[in-house]
Protein backbone atom coordinates (compact mmCIF):
# COMPACT_ATOMS: atom_id res chain seq x y z
CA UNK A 1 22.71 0.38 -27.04
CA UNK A 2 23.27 4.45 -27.02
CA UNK A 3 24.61 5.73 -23.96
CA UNK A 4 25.53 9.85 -22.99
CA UNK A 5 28.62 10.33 -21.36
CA UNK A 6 28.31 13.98 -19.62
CA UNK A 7 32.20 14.84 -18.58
CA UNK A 8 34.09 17.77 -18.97
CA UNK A 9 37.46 15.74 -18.39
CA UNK A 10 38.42 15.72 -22.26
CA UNK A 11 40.88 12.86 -21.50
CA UNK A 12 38.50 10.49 -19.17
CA UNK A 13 35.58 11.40 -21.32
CA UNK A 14 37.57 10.10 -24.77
CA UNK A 15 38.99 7.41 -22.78
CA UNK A 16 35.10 6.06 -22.08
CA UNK A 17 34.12 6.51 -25.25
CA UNK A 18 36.79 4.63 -26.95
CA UNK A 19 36.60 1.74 -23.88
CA UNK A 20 32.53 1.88 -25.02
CA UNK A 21 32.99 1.28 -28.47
CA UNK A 22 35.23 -1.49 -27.82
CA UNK A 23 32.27 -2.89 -25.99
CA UNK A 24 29.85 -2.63 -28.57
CA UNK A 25 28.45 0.37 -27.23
CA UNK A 26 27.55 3.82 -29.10
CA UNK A 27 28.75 6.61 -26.48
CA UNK A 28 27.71 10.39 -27.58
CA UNK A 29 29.16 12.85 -25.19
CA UNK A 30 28.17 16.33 -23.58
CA UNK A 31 30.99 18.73 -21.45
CA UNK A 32 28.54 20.18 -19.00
CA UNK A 33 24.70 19.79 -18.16
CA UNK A 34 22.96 22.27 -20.38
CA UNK A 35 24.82 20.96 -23.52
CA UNK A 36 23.31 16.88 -21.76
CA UNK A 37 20.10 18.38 -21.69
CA UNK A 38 19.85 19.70 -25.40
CA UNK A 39 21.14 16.04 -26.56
CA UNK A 40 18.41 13.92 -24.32
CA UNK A 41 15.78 16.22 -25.59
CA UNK A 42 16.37 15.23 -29.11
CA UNK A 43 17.92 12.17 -28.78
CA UNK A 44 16.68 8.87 -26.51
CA UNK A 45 19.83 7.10 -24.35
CA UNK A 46 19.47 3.71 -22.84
CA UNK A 47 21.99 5.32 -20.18
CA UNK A 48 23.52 8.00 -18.81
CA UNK A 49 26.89 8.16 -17.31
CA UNK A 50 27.26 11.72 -15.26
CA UNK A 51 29.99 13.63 -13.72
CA UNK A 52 28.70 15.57 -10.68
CA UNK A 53 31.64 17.50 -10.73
CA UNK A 54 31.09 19.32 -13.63
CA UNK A 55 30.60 22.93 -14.85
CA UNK A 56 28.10 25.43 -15.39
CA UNK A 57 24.96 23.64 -14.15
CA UNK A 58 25.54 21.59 -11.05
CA UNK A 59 24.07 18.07 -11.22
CA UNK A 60 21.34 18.56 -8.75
CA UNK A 61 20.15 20.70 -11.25
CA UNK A 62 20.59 18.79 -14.16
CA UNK A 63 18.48 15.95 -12.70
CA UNK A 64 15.89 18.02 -11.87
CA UNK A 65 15.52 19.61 -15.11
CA UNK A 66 16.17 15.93 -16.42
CA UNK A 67 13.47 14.30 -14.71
CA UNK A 68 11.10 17.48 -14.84
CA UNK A 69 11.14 17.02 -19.03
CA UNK A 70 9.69 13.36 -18.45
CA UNK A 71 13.19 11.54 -19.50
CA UNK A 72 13.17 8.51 -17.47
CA UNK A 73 16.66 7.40 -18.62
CA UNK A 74 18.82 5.77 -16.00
CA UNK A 75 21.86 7.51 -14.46
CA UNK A 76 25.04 6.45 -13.58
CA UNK A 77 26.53 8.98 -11.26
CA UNK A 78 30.55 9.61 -10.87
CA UNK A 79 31.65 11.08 -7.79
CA UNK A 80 34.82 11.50 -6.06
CA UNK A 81 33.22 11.58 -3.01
CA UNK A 82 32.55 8.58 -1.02
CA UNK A 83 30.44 9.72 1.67
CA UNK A 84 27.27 8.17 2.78
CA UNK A 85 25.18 11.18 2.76
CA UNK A 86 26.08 12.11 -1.01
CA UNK A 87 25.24 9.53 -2.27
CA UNK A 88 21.14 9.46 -0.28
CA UNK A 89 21.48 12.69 -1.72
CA UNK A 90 21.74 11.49 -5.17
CA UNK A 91 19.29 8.60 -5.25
CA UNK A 92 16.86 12.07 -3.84
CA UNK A 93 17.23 13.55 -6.84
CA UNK A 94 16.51 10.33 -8.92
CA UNK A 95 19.98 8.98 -10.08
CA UNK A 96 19.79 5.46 -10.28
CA UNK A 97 23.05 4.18 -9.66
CA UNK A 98 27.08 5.55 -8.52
CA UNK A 99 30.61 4.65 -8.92
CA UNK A 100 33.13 6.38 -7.21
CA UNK A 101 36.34 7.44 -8.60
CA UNK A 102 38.84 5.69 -9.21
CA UNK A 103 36.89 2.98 -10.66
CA UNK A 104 37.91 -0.36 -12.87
CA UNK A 105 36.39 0.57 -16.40
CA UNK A 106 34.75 -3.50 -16.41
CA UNK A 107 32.88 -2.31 -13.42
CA UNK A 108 31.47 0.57 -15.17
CA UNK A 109 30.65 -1.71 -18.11
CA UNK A 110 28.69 -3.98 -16.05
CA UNK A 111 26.84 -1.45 -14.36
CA UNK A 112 25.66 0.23 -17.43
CA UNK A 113 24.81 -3.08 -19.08
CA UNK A 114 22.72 -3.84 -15.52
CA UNK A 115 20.60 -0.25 -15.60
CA UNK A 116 20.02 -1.24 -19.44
CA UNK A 117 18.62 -4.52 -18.47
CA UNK A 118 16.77 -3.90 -15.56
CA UNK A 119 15.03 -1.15 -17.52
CA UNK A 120 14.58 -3.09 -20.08
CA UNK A 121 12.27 -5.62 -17.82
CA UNK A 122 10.55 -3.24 -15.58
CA UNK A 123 6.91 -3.21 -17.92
CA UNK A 124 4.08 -1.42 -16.31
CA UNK A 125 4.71 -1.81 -12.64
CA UNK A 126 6.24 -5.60 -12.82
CA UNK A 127 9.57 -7.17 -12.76
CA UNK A 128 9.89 -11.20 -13.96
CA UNK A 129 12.79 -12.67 -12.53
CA UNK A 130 12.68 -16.09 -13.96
CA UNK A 131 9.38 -17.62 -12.63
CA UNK A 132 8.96 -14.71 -10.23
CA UNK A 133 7.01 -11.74 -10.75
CA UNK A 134 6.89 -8.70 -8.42
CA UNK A 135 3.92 -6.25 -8.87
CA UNK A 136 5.18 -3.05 -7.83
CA UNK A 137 2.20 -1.54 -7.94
CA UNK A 138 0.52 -3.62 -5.67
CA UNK A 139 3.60 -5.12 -3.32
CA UNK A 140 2.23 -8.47 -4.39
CA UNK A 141 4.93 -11.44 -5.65
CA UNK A 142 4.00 -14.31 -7.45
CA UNK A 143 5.70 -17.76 -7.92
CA UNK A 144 4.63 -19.85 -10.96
CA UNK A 145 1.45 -17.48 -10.85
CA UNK A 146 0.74 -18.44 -7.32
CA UNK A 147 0.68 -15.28 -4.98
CA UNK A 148 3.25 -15.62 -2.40
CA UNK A 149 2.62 -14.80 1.40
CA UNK A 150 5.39 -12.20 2.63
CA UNK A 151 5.94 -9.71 5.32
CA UNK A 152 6.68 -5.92 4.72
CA UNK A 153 9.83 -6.26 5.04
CA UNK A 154 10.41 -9.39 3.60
CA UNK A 155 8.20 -8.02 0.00
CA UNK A 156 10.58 -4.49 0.85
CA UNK A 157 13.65 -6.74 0.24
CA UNK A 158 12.85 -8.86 -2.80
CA UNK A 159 11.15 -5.52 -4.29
CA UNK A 160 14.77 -3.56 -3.53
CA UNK A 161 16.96 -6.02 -5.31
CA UNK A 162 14.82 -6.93 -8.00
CA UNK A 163 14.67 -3.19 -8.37
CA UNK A 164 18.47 -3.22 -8.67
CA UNK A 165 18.57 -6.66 -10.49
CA UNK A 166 22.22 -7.25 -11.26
CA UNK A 167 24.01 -4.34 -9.34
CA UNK A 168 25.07 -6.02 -5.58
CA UNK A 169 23.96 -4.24 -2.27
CA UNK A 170 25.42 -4.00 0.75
CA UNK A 171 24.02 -4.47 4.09
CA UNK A 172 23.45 -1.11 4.96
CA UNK A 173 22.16 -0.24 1.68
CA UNK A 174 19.42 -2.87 2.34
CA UNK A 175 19.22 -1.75 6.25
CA UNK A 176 18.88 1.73 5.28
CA UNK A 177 15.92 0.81 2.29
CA UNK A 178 14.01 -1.50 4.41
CA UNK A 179 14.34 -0.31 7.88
CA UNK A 180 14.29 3.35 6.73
CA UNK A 181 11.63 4.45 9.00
CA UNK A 182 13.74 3.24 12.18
CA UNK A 183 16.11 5.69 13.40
CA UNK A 184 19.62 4.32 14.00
CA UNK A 185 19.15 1.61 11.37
CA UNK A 186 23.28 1.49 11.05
CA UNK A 187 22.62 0.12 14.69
CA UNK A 188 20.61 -2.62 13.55
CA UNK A 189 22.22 -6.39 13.81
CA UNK A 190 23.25 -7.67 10.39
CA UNK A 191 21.56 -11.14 11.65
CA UNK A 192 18.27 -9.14 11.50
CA UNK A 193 18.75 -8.68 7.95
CA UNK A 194 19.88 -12.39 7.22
CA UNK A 195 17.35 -13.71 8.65
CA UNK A 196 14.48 -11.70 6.36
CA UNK A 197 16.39 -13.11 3.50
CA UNK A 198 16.64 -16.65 4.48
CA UNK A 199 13.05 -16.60 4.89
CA UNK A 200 12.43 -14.90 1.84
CA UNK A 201 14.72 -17.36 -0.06
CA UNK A 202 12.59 -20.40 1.78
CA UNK A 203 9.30 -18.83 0.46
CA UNK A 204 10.65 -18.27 -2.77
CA UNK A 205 13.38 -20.60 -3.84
CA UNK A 206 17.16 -20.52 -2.28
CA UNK A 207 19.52 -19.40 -5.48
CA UNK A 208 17.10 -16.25 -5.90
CA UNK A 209 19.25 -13.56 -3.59
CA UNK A 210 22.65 -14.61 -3.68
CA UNK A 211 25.52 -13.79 -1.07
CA UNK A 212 28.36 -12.13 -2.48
CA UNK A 213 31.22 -12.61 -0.03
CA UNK A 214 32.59 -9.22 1.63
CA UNK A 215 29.92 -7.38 -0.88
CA UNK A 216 26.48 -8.60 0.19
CA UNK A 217 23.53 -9.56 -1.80
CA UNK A 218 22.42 -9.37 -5.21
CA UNK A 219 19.51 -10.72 -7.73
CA UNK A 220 21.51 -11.74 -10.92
């Protein structure tokens, strides 16, 4: 597993990289965005781990240009800022995932190891999760190749945290995904959302989207 570590901190960025290859992980590393772009158009990550505050190209940019050269590598943002319209702003522009600082470096490690293996299942438009598989494409999910009868919202759910297989989501995250048409979804009653899932864990089978207490909900 190769991962790009794009950081102009000299001490946070060594830091990773010496935590990484504790782990087992090789870590390259770029200072600023232009230098990240040079390396992912020669070289092919399984992950990238990005400072938005960084120098001479701001990350908005550096996605852009990221995602406009066809490299569908996933991103790990890091952002001091905890504010819920940042971080919309960076799923936008096609990062896949964000810690902010200060983070625990184990959470960091299972984050990147989660983007690695979701990607790593995602083939053509499908996602297995054990004896589930959810066509994308389609919104269609099968059970032990049985096609499984679920609402919009319900198939919206399953699709979101299969999506983010690993990585746990709160209940506005999932509010925010599935009722995203709605205006005023942070308005919307919690029990709403429990009671899509306990359906869709009925139709499906009841260990599939597990509670994590004070967290939410995850697909391990």
């Amino acid at each position: 597993m190769k991962i790009l570590i794009v950081e102009d901190n000299f001490r946070l960025r060594e830091n990773l990289i010496k935590f990484f290859k504790i782990s087992n992980i090789v870590a390259e590393e770029a200072v600023n965005g232009q230098e990240a772009l040079q390396k992912t158009g020669q070289t092919e990550y399984d992950c990238i781990i990005l400072d938005i505050n960084m120098p001479v190209m701001d990350w908005k940019e550096f996605l852009k240009s990221l995602r406009a050269q066809k490299v569908d590598t996933p991103v790990l943002a890091l952002t001091s800022n905890s504010m819920l319209d940042d971080k919309v702003e960076l799923f936008n522009i096609w990062a896949d995932d964000y810690l902010t600082k200060p983070f625990e470096l184990e959470e960091l490690l299972v984050r990147v190891k989660a983007l690695f293996r979701r990607r790593s299942e995602i083939i053509e438009d499908k996602i297995n999760v054990k004896d589930i598989e959810i066509d994308i494409l389609h919104h269609k999910v099968y059970k032990d190749w049985k096609a499984i009868s679920l609402t919009n919202k319900e198939y919206l759910i399953i699709e979101y945290l299969s999506i983010n297989r690993w990585i746990p989501k709160n209940k506005t995250d999932l509010l925010e995904k599935v009722w995203w048409e709605q205006e005023e979804t942070l308005d919307l009653s919690s029990v709403t959302l429990e009671a899509h899932i306990s359906v869709v864990r009925k139709k499906l089978w009841k260990d599939l989207i597990k509670t994590i207490k004070w967290v939410g909900y995850v697909i391990e």
